[in-house]
Each structure stands twice: as C-alpha cells, then as structure tokens.
mmCIF file of C-alpha atoms and ligand atoms in Angstrom:
data_model
loop_
_atom_site.group_PDB
_atom_site.id
_atom_site.type_symbol
_atom_site.label_atom_id
_atom_site.label_comp_id
_atom_site.label_asym_id
_atom_site.label_seq_id
_atom_site.Cartn_x
_atom_site.Cartn_y
_atom_site.Cartn_z
ATOM 1 C CA MET A 547 -0.028 0.021 0.159
ATOM 2 C CA SER A 548 1.779 3.212 -1.063
ATOM 3 C CA GLN A 549 0.864 6.861 -0.430
ATOM 4 C CA LEU A 550 -0.691 8.576 -3.577
ATOM 5 C CA ILE A 551 0.812 11.864 -4.565
ATOM 6 C CA ALA A 552 -2.312 13.993 -3.739
ATOM 7 C CA ARG A 553 -2.337 18.030 -3.713
ATOM 8 C CA PHE A 554 -5.223 20.272 -3.069
ATOM 9 C CA ILE A 555 -6.261 22.201 -6.009
ATOM 10 C CA THR A 556 -9.360 24.626 -5.327
ATOM 11 C CA SER A 557 -12.525 24.768 -3.326
ATOM 12 C CA ASN A 558 -15.497 26.195 -5.537
ATOM 13 C CA THR A 559 -19.122 26.775 -4.839
ATOM 14 C CA ASP A 560 -20.047 26.756 -8.610
ATOM 15 C CA PHE A 561 -19.159 23.713 -10.998
ATOM 16 C CA LYS A 562 -18.245 26.430 -13.486
ATOM 17 C CA THR A 563 -15.330 27.687 -11.675
ATOM 18 C CA CYS A 564 -14.087 24.086 -11.135
ATOM 19 C CA PRO A 565 -10.518 23.194 -12.648
ATOM 20 C CA PRO A 566 -10.449 22.668 -16.195
ATOM 21 C CA ALA A 567 -11.893 19.159 -16.969
ATOM 22 C CA ARG A 568 -8.682 17.749 -18.381
ATOM 23 C CA PHE A 569 -8.569 14.465 -16.070
ATOM 24 C CA PRO A 570 -11.205 11.804 -15.239
ATOM 25 C CA GLU A 571 -12.840 12.806 -12.042
ATOM 26 C CA PHE A 572 -14.041 10.852 -8.872
ATOM 27 C CA ALA A 573 -16.332 12.416 -6.372
ATOM 28 C CA PHE A 574 -17.303 11.392 -3.032
ATOM 29 C CA ILE A 575 -20.427 12.247 -1.199
ATOM 30 C CA GLY A 576 -22.479 11.079 1.755
ATOM 31 C CA ARG A 577 -24.396 12.418 4.812
ATOM 32 C CA SER A 578 -22.109 14.418 7.213
ATOM 33 C CA ASN A 579 -20.352 12.312 9.498
ATOM 34 C CA VAL A 580 -20.544 9.106 7.158
ATOM 35 C CA GLY A 581 -16.858 9.048 7.577
ATOM 36 C CA LYS A 582 -16.224 10.623 4.193
ATOM 37 C CA SER A 583 -12.986 12.746 5.193
ATOM 38 C CA SER A 584 -11.753 9.642 6.997
ATOM 39 C CA LEU A 585 -12.001 7.369 3.852
ATOM 40 C CA ILE A 586 -10.589 10.049 1.513
ATOM 41 C CA ASN A 587 -7.376 10.302 3.981
ATOM 42 C CA SER A 588 -7.493 6.478 3.962
ATOM 43 C CA LEU A 589 -7.512 6.256 0.174
ATOM 44 C CA THR A 590 -4.757 8.796 -0.273
ATOM 45 C CA PHE A 591 -2.681 7.887 2.966
ATOM 46 C CA HIS A 592 -2.890 11.399 3.997
ATOM 47 C CA LYS A 593 -3.826 12.116 7.302
ATOM 48 C CA GLY A 594 -5.033 15.577 6.979
ATOM 49 C CA LEU A 595 -6.055 15.909 3.305
ATOM 50 C CA ALA A 596 -9.791 16.252 3.957
ATOM 51 C CA LYS A 597 -10.832 17.916 7.079
ATOM 52 C CA THR A 598 -12.514 15.329 9.682
ATOM 53 C CA SER A 599 -14.817 15.623 12.458
ATOM 54 C CA GLN A 600 -16.026 19.032 11.486
ATOM 55 C CA THR A 601 -19.409 20.410 12.665
ATOM 56 C CA PRO A 602 -21.906 18.598 10.502
ATOM 57 C CA GLY A 603 -22.516 20.405 7.141
ATOM 58 C CA LYS A 604 -19.514 22.697 7.411
ATOM 59 C CA THR A 605 -17.585 21.400 4.282
ATOM 60 C CA GLN A 606 -19.909 23.391 1.909
ATOM 61 C CA LEU A 607 -17.537 23.516 -0.955
ATOM 62 C CA ILE A 608 -16.469 21.348 -3.966
ATOM 63 C CA ASN A 609 -13.031 20.637 -2.926
ATOM 64 C CA HIS A 610 -10.546 19.227 -5.647
ATOM 65 C CA PHE A 611 -7.599 17.370 -5.331
ATOM 66 C CA MET A 612 -5.041 16.361 -8.085
ATOM 67 C CA ILE A 613 -4.262 12.707 -7.638
ATOM 68 C CA ASP A 614 -0.749 11.195 -9.135
ATOM 69 C CA GLU A 615 -1.159 13.956 -11.872
ATOM 70 C CA LYS A 616 -3.676 11.598 -13.398
ATOM 71 C CA TRP A 617 -7.222 12.212 -12.002
ATOM 72 C CA TYR A 618 -9.338 14.330 -9.593
ATOM 73 C CA LEU A 619 -10.526 13.506 -6.312
ATOM 74 C CA VAL A 620 -13.442 15.711 -5.315
ATOM 75 C CA ASP A 621 -14.597 16.090 -1.871
ATOM 76 C CA LEU A 622 -18.383 16.937 -1.929
ATOM 77 C CA PRO A 623 -20.449 18.707 1.140
ATOM 78 C CA GLY A 624 -22.165 16.185 2.997
ATOM 79 C CA TYR A 625 -25.857 16.305 2.562
ATOM 80 C CA GLY A 626 -28.876 15.472 4.812
ATOM 81 C CA PHE A 627 -27.758 17.496 7.763
ATOM 82 C CA ALA A 628 -30.483 18.979 9.925
ATOM 83 C CA LYS A 629 -28.789 21.987 11.487
ATOM 84 C CA VAL A 630 -28.845 24.382 8.648
ATOM 85 C CA SER A 631 -31.959 26.313 7.389
ATOM 86 C CA LYS A 632 -34.041 25.108 4.342
ATOM 87 C CA GLU A 633 -32.962 27.906 2.457
ATOM 88 C CA LYS A 634 -29.162 26.995 3.054
ATOM 89 C CA ARG A 635 -29.832 23.335 2.308
ATOM 90 C CA ARG A 636 -31.776 24.025 -0.993
ATOM 91 C CA GLU A 637 -28.790 26.327 -2.084
ATOM 92 C CA PHE A 638 -26.056 23.216 -1.255
ATOM 93 C CA GLU A 639 -28.544 20.927 -3.104
ATOM 94 C CA LYS A 640 -28.450 23.060 -6.422
ATOM 95 C CA MET A 641 -24.619 23.568 -5.942
ATOM 96 C CA ILE A 642 -24.357 19.718 -5.766
ATOM 97 C CA PHE A 643 -26.641 18.888 -8.463
ATOM 98 C CA ASP A 644 -25.547 21.496 -10.924
ATOM 99 C CA TYR A 645 -21.940 20.045 -10.344
ATOM 100 C CA LEU A 646 -22.943 16.386 -10.641
ATOM 101 C CA ILE A 647 -25.216 16.983 -13.889
ATOM 102 C CA HIS A 648 -22.805 19.276 -15.577
ATOM 103 C CA ARG A 649 -19.480 18.311 -14.834
ATOM 104 C CA GLU A 650 -18.263 16.427 -18.044
ATOM 105 C CA ASN A 651 -15.316 14.508 -16.829
ATOM 106 C CA LEU A 652 -17.026 13.236 -13.648
ATOM 107 C CA THR A 653 -16.399 9.348 -14.279
ATOM 108 C CA CYS A 654 -17.905 8.213 -11.147
ATOM 109 C CA LEU A 655 -19.568 9.142 -8.013
ATOM 110 C CA PHE A 656 -18.827 6.981 -4.803
ATOM 111 C CA VAL A 657 -22.015 7.301 -2.654
ATOM 112 C CA LEU A 658 -21.280 6.558 1.392
ATOM 113 C CA ILE A 659 -23.538 4.984 3.610
ATOM 114 C CA ASP A 660 -22.746 3.866 7.208
ATOM 115 C CA ILE A 661 -23.066 0.120 7.373
ATOM 116 C CA ARG A 662 -24.746 0.300 10.577
ATOM 117 C CA LEU A 663 -27.661 2.026 9.458
ATOM 118 C CA LYS A 664 -31.047 0.588 7.492
ATOM 119 C CA PRO A 665 -31.935 2.015 4.223
ATOM 120 C CA GLN A 666 -32.432 5.804 5.141
ATOM 121 C CA ALA A 667 -34.887 7.901 2.880
ATOM 122 C CA VAL A 668 -32.208 10.671 2.533
ATOM 123 C CA ASP A 669 -29.695 8.460 0.676
ATOM 124 C CA ILE A 670 -32.368 6.604 -1.255
ATOM 125 C CA GLU A 671 -33.711 9.567 -2.578
ATOM 126 C CA PHE A 672 -30.190 10.916 -3.388
ATOM 127 C CA MET A 673 -29.247 7.803 -5.408
ATOM 128 C CA SER A 674 -32.646 7.395 -6.996
ATOM 129 C CA ARG A 675 -31.921 11.097 -8.434
ATOM 130 C CA MET A 676 -28.651 9.754 -9.534
ATOM 131 C CA VAL A 677 -30.283 6.919 -11.330
ATOM 132 C CA GLU A 678 -32.943 9.276 -12.985
ATOM 133 C CA HIS A 679 -29.821 11.394 -14.247
ATOM 134 C CA GLU A 680 -27.948 8.655 -15.410
ATOM 135 C CA ILE A 681 -25.079 9.836 -13.277
ATOM 136 C CA PRO A 682 -22.696 6.759 -12.759
ATOM 137 C CA PHE A 683 -22.218 5.781 -9.043
ATOM 138 C CA HIS A 684 -20.929 3.122 -6.733
ATOM 139 C CA ILE A 685 -22.030 2.624 -3.037
ATOM 140 C CA VAL A 686 -19.408 2.650 -0.359
ATOM 141 C CA PHE A 687 -20.410 1.204 2.907
ATOM 142 C CA THR A 688 -17.995 2.763 5.679
ATOM 143 C CA LYS A 689 -17.256 2.057 9.403
ATOM 144 C CA ALA A 690 -17.191 -1.631 8.500
ATOM 145 C CA ASP A 691 -14.974 -2.431 11.687
ATOM 146 C CA LYS A 692 -17.974 -1.261 14.040
ATOM 147 C CA LEU A 693 -19.822 -4.391 13.096
ATOM 148 C CA SER A 694 -18.730 -8.290 13.075
ATOM 149 C CA GLN A 695 -18.251 -9.811 9.624
ATOM 150 C CA LYS A 696 -21.738 -11.535 10.094
ATOM 151 C CA GLN A 697 -23.312 -8.095 10.939
ATOM 152 C CA VAL A 698 -21.695 -6.656 7.713
ATOM 153 C CA ASN A 699 -23.088 -9.357 5.490
ATOM 154 C CA GLU A 700 -26.505 -8.890 6.954
ATOM 155 C CA SER A 701 -26.476 -5.394 6.635
ATOM 156 C CA VAL A 702 -25.255 -5.508 3.002
ATOM 157 C CA ASP A 703 -28.012 -8.091 2.266
ATOM 158 C CA VAL A 704 -30.690 -5.752 3.661
ATOM 159 C CA TYR A 705 -29.654 -2.874 1.546
ATOM 160 C CA LYS A 706 -29.262 -5.081 -1.579
ATOM 161 C CA LYS A 707 -32.802 -6.353 -1.259
ATOM 162 C CA PHE A 708 -33.913 -2.844 -0.845
ATOM 163 C CA LEU A 709 -32.445 -1.364 -3.836
ATOM 164 C CA LEU A 710 -33.466 -4.251 -5.860
ATOM 165 C CA ASP A 711 -37.107 -3.659 -4.972
ATOM 166 C CA MET A 712 -36.713 -0.370 -6.798
ATOM 167 C CA TRP A 713 -34.032 -1.058 -9.369
ATOM 168 C CA ASP A 714 -33.234 -3.928 -11.814
ATOM 169 C CA GLU A 715 -29.641 -3.943 -11.176
ATOM 170 C CA LEU A 716 -27.387 -2.815 -8.033
ATOM 171 C CA PRO A 717 -24.685 -0.423 -8.430
ATOM 172 C CA GLU A 718 -21.152 -1.771 -7.608
ATOM 173 C CA ILE A 719 -20.519 -1.994 -3.844
ATOM 174 C CA PHE A 720 -17.591 -1.369 -1.773
ATOM 175 C CA ILE A 721 -17.467 -2.284 2.122
ATOM 176 C CA THR A 722 -14.754 -0.240 3.597
ATOM 177 C CA SER A 723 -13.224 0.844 6.964
ATOM 178 C CA ALA A 724 -10.925 3.719 6.964
ATOM 179 C CA GLU A 725 -10.066 2.830 10.402
ATOM 180 C CA LYS A 726 -8.403 -0.304 9.227
ATOM 181 C CA HIS A 727 -7.910 0.657 5.720
ATOM 182 C CA VAL A 728 -10.323 -1.948 4.163
ATOM 183 C CA GLY A 729 -11.382 -1.684 0.941
ATOM 184 C CA ARG A 730 -8.762 0.986 -0.144
ATOM 185 C CA GLU A 731 -7.214 -1.182 -2.672
ATOM 186 C CA GLU A 732 -10.638 -2.400 -4.464
ATOM 187 C CA ILE A 733 -11.637 1.425 -4.590
ATOM 188 C CA LEU A 734 -8.243 2.338 -5.933
ATOM 189 C CA ALA A 735 -8.292 -0.581 -8.267
ATOM 190 C CA ASN A 736 -11.506 0.222 -9.630
ATOM 191 C CA ILE A 737 -10.540 4.154 -10.111
ATOM 192 C CA ALA A 738 -7.532 2.653 -12.078
ATOM 193 C CA GLU A 739 -9.556 0.613 -14.279
ATOM 194 C CA LEU A 740 -12.186 3.203 -15.103
ATOM 195 C CA ILE A 741 -9.340 5.649 -16.022
ATOM 196 C CA GLN A 742 -7.938 2.897 -18.575
ATOM 197 C CA THR A 743 -11.372 2.429 -20.332
HETATM 198 P P1 GDP B 1767 -17.501 13.212 7.466
HETATM 199 O O1 GDP B 1767 -18.381 14.202 8.140
HETATM 200 O O2 GDP B 1767 -18.247 12.408 6.490
HETATM 201 O O3 GDP B 1767 -16.231 13.604 6.824
HETATM 202 O O4 GDP B 1767 -16.799 12.130 8.554
HETATM 203 P P2 GDP B 1767 -15.407 11.877 9.363
HETATM 204 O O5 GDP B 1767 -14.540 11.342 8.415
HETATM 205 O O6 GDP B 1767 -15.201 13.170 9.990
HETATM 206 O O7 GDP B 1767 -16.020 10.585 10.554
HETATM 207 C C1 GDP B 1767 -17.018 11.036 11.289
HETATM 208 C C2 GDP B 1767 -16.696 10.235 12.585
HETATM 209 O O8 GDP B 1767 -16.542 8.913 12.212
HETATM 210 C C3 GDP B 1767 -15.202 10.577 12.940
HETATM 211 O O9 GDP B 1767 -15.365 10.438 14.592
HETATM 212 C C4 GDP B 1767 -14.631 9.475 12.499
HETATM 213 O O10 GDP B 1767 -13.442 9.172 13.546
HETATM 214 C C5 GDP B 1767 -15.517 8.177 12.763
HETATM 215 N N1 GDP B 1767 -15.348 7.213 11.516
HETATM 216 C C6 GDP B 1767 -14.879 7.437 10.237
HETATM 217 N N2 GDP B 1767 -14.367 6.429 9.669
HETATM 218 C C7 GDP B 1767 -14.484 5.398 10.288
HETATM 219 C C8 GDP B 1767 -14.356 3.926 10.336
HETATM 220 O O11 GDP B 1767 -13.771 3.519 9.159
HETATM 221 N N3 GDP B 1767 -14.528 3.300 11.615
HETATM 222 C C9 GDP B 1767 -14.445 3.931 12.721
HETATM 223 N N4 GDP B 1767 -14.774 3.233 13.902
HETATM 224 N N5 GDP B 1767 -14.815 5.227 12.786
HETATM 225 C C10 GDP B 1767 -14.734 6.019 11.573
#
C-alpha cells in the first residue's frame, strides 16, 4: 500500500469555476459524519488531506484534489444534515446537483453509506436522483470495523434487497473501514480500471 501523490487544487461553490476538466474525476459524497473525510484520507494515505470531524455540514464546498497527476478526487459537501436552514440546504443541493449533472469529466461518484444503518430515505432519494439523471455511481459502505463480519453481511444483504425492490440492477458495492484501511485497494483498483477504459 503506497501513498498517493495528492495535492489540494481549489474549493468552489460553482461547477463553472472548477478546474479545467482535463482529467477523469471521481467524487465522494454522503451524509455528514458518514466518514467521508476519513475515507478520503485513508485512500490517499494522507492524514490531513480532507478535514475530519468538522461540525456537520461545514464542508460546504466542492474541493478538488489532484491525485498522481492523473485524476481528480472531489470531496463534495455532506447532505442530509438537519442543523442548517431550509434555504441553505436548497442552496447546497443546487450546488451539488449542478456539479453532478454538468461536470463533463465526472467518471464516477462514490456514495458513502454508514454500514450500521438501515436504508435511510435521504440516501435512497439521493441515489434515485442519480439513477434518474444517469450519473454513474458506486455505493461505499463505511465503518465496517464497527460491526462483526456476520453483521456486515446481513446489513449489506438488507440494503441490496431494498435496492433490488426499486431497481433492476445494483450499483457496484464496496465495504470499507477507514480506520483499518479496508476496501482501499478495491476502490483504487476500480478507479485505475475506469481511468483506462
Ligand atoms: P465526514 O463528516 O463524513 O467527513 O466524517 P468523518 O470522516 O469526519 O468521520 C466522522 C466520525 O466517524 C469521526 O469520529 C471518525 O473518527 C469516525 N469514523 C470515520 N470512519 C471510520 C471508520 O472506518 N471506523 C470507525 N470506527 N470510525 C470511523
């Protein structure tokens, strides 16, 4: 497992001012506190690349990182937090959806889900909108170290069943623990494969 060469490029509130779309791009999103910053830091092996444990909803920007001079990693704001006003929430939603819909080099979005939770409306609604807009996405279950292997399997099975009641096929699924660096190699291999195709 080697450290990736990662450098911060810019933070934006508008997709139009994001860096030139010259590289394939992989974005990460999920409810605040899902473990997104921890996963990004685990993927890149940089402890402080994405800011962890912030006030929920504080990362309200589209953050671009250049990885190995080959691809962009994008840290998107968390969704579904309750502590902000409706108006602010609508503003974030618009920013996120404008980015997801219009960003031409977005190769794949990784949607993070806390493995301990039953399917939550906010995540299901978000992913349904991705399907509707044909935005390619994978599911990344986080914090797998908090459950036993048996519980992990059960939780993933419940989720898959739920999704198959709505959709004909499942997105690709990754099971991760940022704490134990589980799932890191699988995600990086997937990205490497998508870059080549
Ligand atoms: P974010 O708001 O989605 O960026 O979430 P953070 O990465 O800041 O993580 C939220 C909390 O969950 C922090 O207290 C982390 O230490 C914890 N956490 C994140 N990932 C893991 C994990 O894989 N295992 C465990 N046990 N805790 C985690």
